[in-house]
Amino acid sequence: MMWASVVTGGAYDATVDAPRAYNNVYICLTKKSECYHSHRCRGLANCKGKIMVCSLEYAIEQGYRPCKNCYN
């Protein structure tokens, strides 16, 4: 199932009303964003835009790649 939901800017709240699934990922919505992140990634704290939580399937379909810090 594909889905996406914008959370907040900067700090994010993992309790957002989104389907609870093993494959949730987070994307910092900036012009230079290329990666999706796990909920524990330290890079999300540096996000200057909004953070979107979405399914892994959606992130891959949109052309995002795994973050090197949290998916190595």
XYZ file of N, CA, C and O in Angstrom, residues 38-70:
132
model
N 15.415 6.448 8.048
C 14.713 5.725 9.108
C 14.304 6.739 10.173
O 14.803 7.875 10.184
N 13.443 6.346 11.073
C 12.988 7.263 12.126
C 14.109 7.633 13.096
O 13.995 8.601 13.819
N 15.198 6.910 13.099
C 16.311 7.173 14.019
C 17.451 7.977 13.401
O 18.447 8.229 14.054
N 17.329 8.384 12.163
C 18.433 9.054 11.468
C 18.716 10.431 12.061
O 17.818 11.260 12.201
N 19.979 10.675 12.354
C 20.375 11.984 12.905
C 20.241 13.095 11.874
O 20.118 14.260 12.206
N 20.235 12.751 10.607
C 20.094 13.742 9.552
C 18.738 14.442 9.558
O 18.625 15.589 9.138
N 17.712 13.783 10.044
C 16.384 14.402 10.081
C 16.348 15.605 11.018
O 15.593 16.543 10.796
N 17.158 15.599 12.054
C 17.199 16.732 12.981
C 17.723 17.993 12.290
O 17.444 19.104 12.731
N 18.460 17.829 11.200
C 19.024 18.959 10.456
C 18.129 19.421 9.309
O 18.492 20.335 8.584
N 16.993 18.806 9.150
C 16.096 19.135 8.045
C 15.583 20.567 8.178
O 15.039 20.942 9.206
N 15.738 21.357 7.130
C 15.280 22.751 7.115
C 13.884 22.898 6.518
O 13.295 23.962 6.548
N 13.362 21.822 5.961
C 12.031 21.842 5.368
C 11.064 21.009 6.180
O 11.315 20.690 7.334
N 9.984 20.635 5.551
C 9.020 19.753 6.193
C 9.499 18.317 6.048
O 10.270 18.004 5.153
N 9.038 17.469 6.939
C 9.383 16.054 6.884
C 8.134 15.272 6.527
O 7.087 15.452 7.135
N 8.281 14.411 5.525
C 7.168 13.581 5.092
C 7.418 12.154 5.542
O 8.520 11.632 5.382
N 6.416 11.534 6.113
C 6.477 10.107 6.421
C 5.667 9.399 5.344
O 4.596 9.869 4.955
N 6.231 8.325 4.811
C 5.566 7.630 3.717
C 5.961 6.164 3.719
O 6.842 5.745 4.466
N 5.330 5.423 2.861
C 5.695 4.017 2.713
C 7.004 3.932 1.936
O 7.329 4.823 1.128
N 7.745 2.886 2.182
C 8.985 2.653 1.449
C 8.701 2.561 -0.042
O 9.433 3.121 -0.860
N 7.634 1.908 -0.404
C 7.247 1.757 -1.804
C 7.052 3.124 -2.472
O 7.511 3.357 -3.589
N 6.376 4.046 -1.777
C 6.139 5.382 -2.314
C 7.466 6.120 -2.516
O 7.683 6.757 -3.553
N 8.368 6.055 -1.517
C 9.660 6.750 -1.609
C 10.463 6.254 -2.810
O 11.024 7.052 -3.566
N 10.504 4.958 -2.998
C 11.252 4.388 -4.122
C 10.609 4.791 -5.442
O 11.305 5.170 -6.391
N 9.286 4.754 -5.502
C 8.589 5.141 -6.729
C 8.860 6.600 -7.095
O 8.914 6.959 -8.268
N 9.050 7.447 -6.084
C 9.319 8.866 -6.323
C 10.793 9.142 -6.630
O 11.181 10.279 -6.849
N 11.634 8.100 -6.630
C 13.033 8.247 -7.019
C 14.006 8.485 -5.881
O 15.177 8.789 -6.130
N 13.573 8.334 -4.638
C 14.469 8.515 -3.500
C 15.308 7.264 -3.287
O 14.869 6.153 -3.561
N 16.527 7.444 -2.784
C 17.427 6.337 -2.474
C 17.611 6.256 -0.961
O 17.330 7.221 -0.256
N 18.126 5.145 -0.450
C 18.337 5.032 0.996
C 19.448 5.963 1.480
O 20.454 6.162 0.793
N 19.289 6.528 2.648
C 20.317 7.364 3.279
C 21.522 6.491 3.629
O 21.358 5.385 4.146
N 22.718 6.997 3.391
C 23.929 6.239 3.692
C 24.194 6.123 5.191
O 24.879 5.211 5.623
N 23.664 7.052 5.972
C 23.864 6.996 7.421
C 22.981 5.960 8.103
O 23.414 5.278 9.020
N 21.739 5.868 7.691
C 20.832 4.974 8.411
C 20.543 3.662 7.687
O 19.965 2.754 8.283
